[in-house]
PDB file of C-alpha atoms in Angstrom:
ATOM      1  CA  UNK A  17       0.000   0.000   0.000  1.00 58.00           C
ATOM      2  CA  UNK A  18       1.389   3.369  -0.996  1.00 64.00           C
ATOM      3  CA  UNK A  19       1.919   6.080   1.605  1.00 70.00           C
ATOM      4  CA  UNK A  20      -0.586   8.962   1.517  1.00 75.00           C
ATOM      5  CA  UNK A  21       0.271  11.711  -0.964  1.00 81.00           C
ATOM      6  CA  UNK A  22       0.919  15.267   0.130  1.00 88.00           C
ATOM      7  CA  UNK A  23       2.743  18.104  -1.688  1.00 88.00           C
ATOM      8  CA  UNK A  24       6.121  17.398  -0.029  1.00 90.00           C
ATOM      9  CA  UNK A  25       5.927  13.652  -0.758  1.00 88.00           C
ATOM     10  CA  UNK A  26       4.883  14.310  -4.355  1.00 88.00           C
ATOM     11  CA  UNK A  27       7.812  16.705  -4.864  1.00 89.00           C
ATOM     12  CA  UNK A  28      10.237  14.122  -3.473  1.00 90.00           C
ATOM     13  CA  UNK A  29       8.767  11.389  -5.690  1.00 89.00           C
ATOM     14  CA  UNK A  30       8.949  13.555  -8.802  1.00 90.00           C
ATOM     15  CA  UNK A  31      12.606  14.290  -8.025  1.00 92.00           C
ATOM     16  CA  UNK A  32      13.340  10.591  -7.570  1.00 89.00           C
ATOM     17  CA  UNK A  33      11.296   9.540 -10.599  1.00 93.00           C
ATOM     18  CA  UNK A  34      13.317  11.926 -12.764  1.00 93.00           C
ATOM     19  CA  UNK A  35      16.316   9.636 -12.177  1.00 94.00           C
ATOM     20  CA  UNK A  36      14.542   6.458 -13.307  1.00 95.00           C
ATOM     21  CA  UNK A  37      16.124   4.803 -16.341  1.00 96.00           C
ATOM     22  CA  UNK A  38      12.873   3.090 -17.354  1.00 97.00           C
ATOM     23  CA  UNK A  39       9.155   3.863 -17.173  1.00 97.00           C
ATOM     24  CA  UNK A  40       6.105   1.606 -17.341  1.00 97.00           C
ATOM     25  CA  UNK A  41       4.050   1.670 -20.546  1.00 95.00           C
ATOM     26  CA  UNK A  42       0.671  -0.048 -20.711  1.00 94.00           C
ATOM     27  CA  UNK A  43      -0.649  -1.864 -23.780  1.00 89.00           C
ATOM     28  CA  UNK A  44      -4.191  -0.478 -23.756  1.00 85.00           C
ATOM     29  CA  UNK A  45      -5.376  -2.971 -26.350  1.00 81.00           C
ATOM     30  CA  UNK A  46      -4.808  -5.770 -23.819  1.00 86.00           C
ATOM     31  CA  UNK A  47      -5.448  -3.959 -20.511  1.00 89.00           C
ATOM     32  CA  UNK A  48      -8.635  -5.145 -18.795  1.00 87.00           C
ATOM     33  CA  UNK A  49      -8.677  -2.407 -16.165  1.00 89.00           C
ATOM     34  CA  UNK A  50      -8.384  -4.983 -13.366  1.00 92.00           C
ATOM     35  CA  UNK A  51      -6.252  -2.514 -11.340  1.00 94.00           C
ATOM     36  CA  UNK A  52      -3.854  -5.139  -9.941  1.00 96.00           C
ATOM     37  CA  UNK A  53      -1.015  -2.839 -11.000  1.00 97.00           C
ATOM     38  CA  UNK A  54      -2.433  -0.011  -8.877  1.00 96.00           C
ATOM     39  CA  UNK A  55      -2.306  -2.263  -5.816  1.00 95.00           C
ATOM     40  CA  UNK A  56       1.248  -3.351  -6.614  1.00 96.00           C
ATOM     41  CA  UNK A  57       2.631   0.147  -7.162  1.00 96.00           C
ATOM     42  CA  UNK A  58       4.392   1.663  -4.127  1.00 93.00           C
ATOM     43  CA  UNK A  59       3.735   5.212  -5.386  1.00 93.00           C
ATOM     44  CA  UNK A  60       0.250   6.592  -4.810  1.00 90.00           C
ATOM     45  CA  UNK A  61      -1.320   8.111  -7.932  1.00 92.00           C
ATOM     46  CA  UNK A  62       1.422   6.787 -10.209  1.00 96.00           C
ATOM     47  CA  UNK A  63      -1.034   4.443 -11.919  1.00 96.00           C
ATOM     48  CA  UNK A  64      -4.611   5.667 -12.234  1.00 94.00           C
ATOM     49  CA  UNK A  65      -7.821   4.076 -13.539  1.00 91.00           C
ATOM     50  CA  UNK A  66     -10.166   5.607 -16.087  1.00 85.00           C
ATOM     51  CA  UNK A  67     -12.956   4.736 -18.485  1.00 78.00           C
ATOM     52  CA  UNK A  68     -16.484   3.475 -18.389  1.00 70.00           C
ATOM     53  CA  UNK A  69     -18.247   0.367 -17.153  1.00 75.00           C
ATOM     54  CA  UNK A  70     -17.660  -1.518 -20.406  1.00 74.00           C
ATOM     55  CA  UNK A  71     -14.391  -3.467 -20.303  1.00 75.00           C
ATOM     56  CA  UNK A  72     -13.467  -2.101 -23.746  1.00 72.00           C
ATOM     57  CA  UNK A  73     -13.408   1.443 -22.370  1.00 76.00           C
ATOM     58  CA  UNK A  74     -11.760   0.746 -19.026  1.00 84.00           C
ATOM     59  CA  UNK A  75      -8.051   0.868 -18.383  1.00 88.00           C
ATOM     60  CA  UNK A  76      -5.230   2.422 -16.433  1.00 93.00           C
ATOM     61  CA  UNK A  77      -2.454   4.848 -17.238  1.00 94.00           C
ATOM     62  CA  UNK A  78       0.938   5.673 -15.738  1.00 96.00           C
ATOM     63  CA  UNK A  79       1.869   9.193 -14.653  1.00 95.00           C
ATOM     64  CA  UNK A  80       5.442   9.398 -15.898  1.00 96.00           C
ATOM     65  CA  UNK A  81       6.421  12.165 -13.495  1.00 94.00           C
ATOM     66  CA  UNK A  82       5.794   9.726 -10.605  1.00 95.00           C
ATOM     67  CA  UNK A  83       6.957   6.409 -12.106  1.00 97.00           C
ATOM     68  CA  UNK A  84      10.136   5.324 -10.307  1.00 96.00           C
ATOM     69  CA  UNK A  85      10.767   2.368 -12.627  1.00 96.00           C
ATOM     70  CA  UNK A  86      10.448  -0.256  -9.868  1.00 96.00           C
ATOM     71  CA  UNK A  87       8.774  -2.809 -12.192  1.00 97.00           C
ATOM     72  CA  UNK A  88       6.343  -4.036  -9.521  1.00 97.00           C
ATOM     73  CA  UNK A  89       3.401  -3.346 -11.844  1.00 97.00           C
ATOM     74  CA  UNK A  90       5.053  -5.408 -14.588  1.00 97.00           C
ATOM     75  CA  UNK A  91       5.614  -8.361 -12.280  1.00 97.00           C
ATOM     76  CA  UNK A  92       2.076  -8.348 -10.895  1.00 97.00           C
ATOM     77  CA  UNK A  93       0.066  -7.684 -14.081  1.00 96.00           C
ATOM     78  CA  UNK A  94      -1.874 -10.914 -14.718  1.00 95.00           C
ATOM     79  CA  UNK A  95      -2.337 -10.018 -18.406  1.00 93.00           C
ATOM     80  CA  UNK A  96       1.290  -9.136 -19.222  1.00 94.00           C
ATOM     81  CA  UNK A  97       0.228  -5.752 -20.623  1.00 93.00           C
ATOM     82  CA  UNK A  98       2.875  -3.580 -18.958  1.00 96.00           C
ATOM     83  CA  UNK A  99       6.385  -3.209 -20.330  1.00 96.00           C
ATOM     84  CA  UNK A 100       9.274  -1.104 -19.132  1.00 97.00           C
ATOM     85  CA  UNK A 101      10.599   1.282 -21.779  1.00 96.00           C
ATOM     86  CA  UNK A 102      13.650   3.577 -21.721  1.00 96.00           C
ATOM     87  CA  UNK A 103      12.844   6.923 -20.141  1.00 96.00           C
ATOM     88  CA  UNK A 104      14.259   8.687 -23.202  1.00 95.00           C
ATOM     89  CA  UNK A 105      11.618   7.019 -25.404  1.00 94.00           C
ATOM     90  CA  UNK A 106       8.800   8.734 -23.493  1.00 93.00           C
ATOM     91  CA  UNK A 107      10.486  12.074 -22.891  1.00 92.00           C
ATOM     92  CA  UNK A 108       8.003  14.912 -23.055  1.00 91.00           C
ATOM     93  CA  UNK A 109       5.020  12.652 -22.419  1.00 92.00           C
ATOM     94  CA  UNK A 110       2.843  13.266 -19.362  1.00 91.00           C
ATOM     95  CA  UNK A 111       1.311   9.782 -19.168  1.00 92.00           C
ATOM     96  CA  UNK A 112       1.471   6.369 -20.782  1.00 92.00           C
ATOM     97  CA  UNK A 113      -1.647   7.314 -22.767  1.00 89.00           C
ATOM     98  CA  UNK A 114       0.525   9.600 -24.905  1.00 88.00           C
ATOM     99  CA  UNK A 115       3.118   6.910 -25.507  1.00 86.00           C
ATOM    100  CA  UNK A 116       0.603   4.206 -26.380  1.00 78.00           C
ATOM    101  CA  UNK A 117       1.792   2.254 -29.375  1.00 70.00           C
ATOM    102  CA  UNK A 118      -1.646   2.398 -30.990  1.00 72.00           C
ATOM    103  CA  UNK A 119      -4.238   5.093 -30.391  1.00 73.00           C
ATOM    104  CA  UNK A 120      -7.163   3.107 -31.808  1.00 72.00           C
ATOM    105  CA  UNK A 121      -8.310   1.574 -28.522  1.00 73.00           C
ATOM    106  CA  UNK A 122     -11.918   2.374 -27.561  1.00 74.00           C
ATOM    107  CA  UNK A 123     -10.427   3.802 -24.368  1.00 73.00           C
ATOM    108  CA  UNK A 124      -9.525   6.951 -26.284  1.00 76.00           C
ATOM    109  CA  UNK A 125     -13.240   7.626 -26.798  1.00 74.00           C
ATOM    110  CA  UNK A 126     -13.433   8.659 -23.142  1.00 73.00           C
ATOM    111  CA  UNK A 127     -10.562  11.079 -22.712  1.00 78.00           C
ATOM    112  CA  UNK A 128     -13.044  13.830 -21.848  1.00 79.00           C
ATOM    113  CA  UNK A 129     -13.392  12.294 -18.383  1.00 77.00           C
ATOM    114  CA  UNK A 130      -9.672  12.685 -17.655  1.00 82.00           C
ATOM    115  CA  UNK A 131      -8.262  15.581 -15.688  1.00 83.00           C
ATOM    116  CA  UNK A 132      -6.933  18.440 -17.810  1.00 88.00           C
ATOM    117  CA  UNK A 133      -3.187  17.751 -17.352  1.00 86.00           C
ATOM    118  CA  UNK A 134      -3.766  14.253 -18.809  1.00 86.00           C
ATOM    119  CA  UNK A 135      -6.421  15.156 -21.402  1.00 85.00           C
ATOM    120  CA  UNK A 136      -4.751  18.222 -22.938  1.00 87.00           C
ATOM    121  CA  UNK A 137      -1.712  16.465 -24.507  1.00 87.00           C
ATOM    122  CA  UNK A 138      -4.032  13.854 -26.015  1.00 84.00           C
ATOM    123  CA  UNK A 139      -6.312  16.500 -27.473  1.00 84.00           C
ATOM    124  CA  UNK A 140      -3.275  18.284 -28.903  1.00 85.00           C
ATOM    125  CA  UNK A 141      -2.510  15.056 -30.781  1.00 81.00           C
ATOM    126  CA  UNK A 142      -6.079  15.026 -32.118  1.00 80.00           C
ATOM    127  CA  UNK A 143      -7.262  12.056 -30.079  1.00 76.00           C
ATOM    128  CA  UNK A 144     -10.704  11.506 -28.634  1.00 70.00           C
ATOM    129  CA  UNK A 145     -14.290  11.288 -29.792  1.00 58.00           C
ATOM    130  CA  UNK A 146     -14.992  14.729 -28.318  1.00 51.00           C
ATOM    131  CA  UNK A 147     -12.900  16.216 -31.139  1.00 45.00           C
ATOM    132  CA  UNK A 148     -14.863  14.411 -33.814  1.00 43.00           C
ATOM    133  CA  UNK A 149     -11.763  12.408 -34.696  1.00 41.00           C
ATOM    134  CA  UNK A 150     -12.391   8.718 -35.329  1.00 41.00           C
ATOM    135  CA  UNK A 151     -10.472   6.647 -32.843  1.00 43.00           C
ATOM    136  CA  UNK A 152     -11.106   3.165 -34.257  1.00 40.00           C
TER     137      UNK A 152
END
């Protein structure tokens, strides 16, 4: 169980996460949204759930500014949908949603429900049903 988040803890985690050589990336096409990875992660709010009730629109994403590269999510994922990637390969990305290998997952139809810091980079890439852009 992750320790409770407060501004000082978040700042310390962001500083530590900046030194990580790898970050977790989630294959949204295979993610079932079971949230086992959230339970495994030692950093609160590093992995967050989103989506609707339908399994095709449910999933999780990684906040790269908090990912410390510990690989606990990878080891515990029962569906083998999380891979560690070099930090350089996701530089400039806010979350694993931006670095998804394919942006055709139905999950991208629901980006409007995400908080602005997560949604904005996706919208800038033209993703999401709200923009009238086909996602499938």
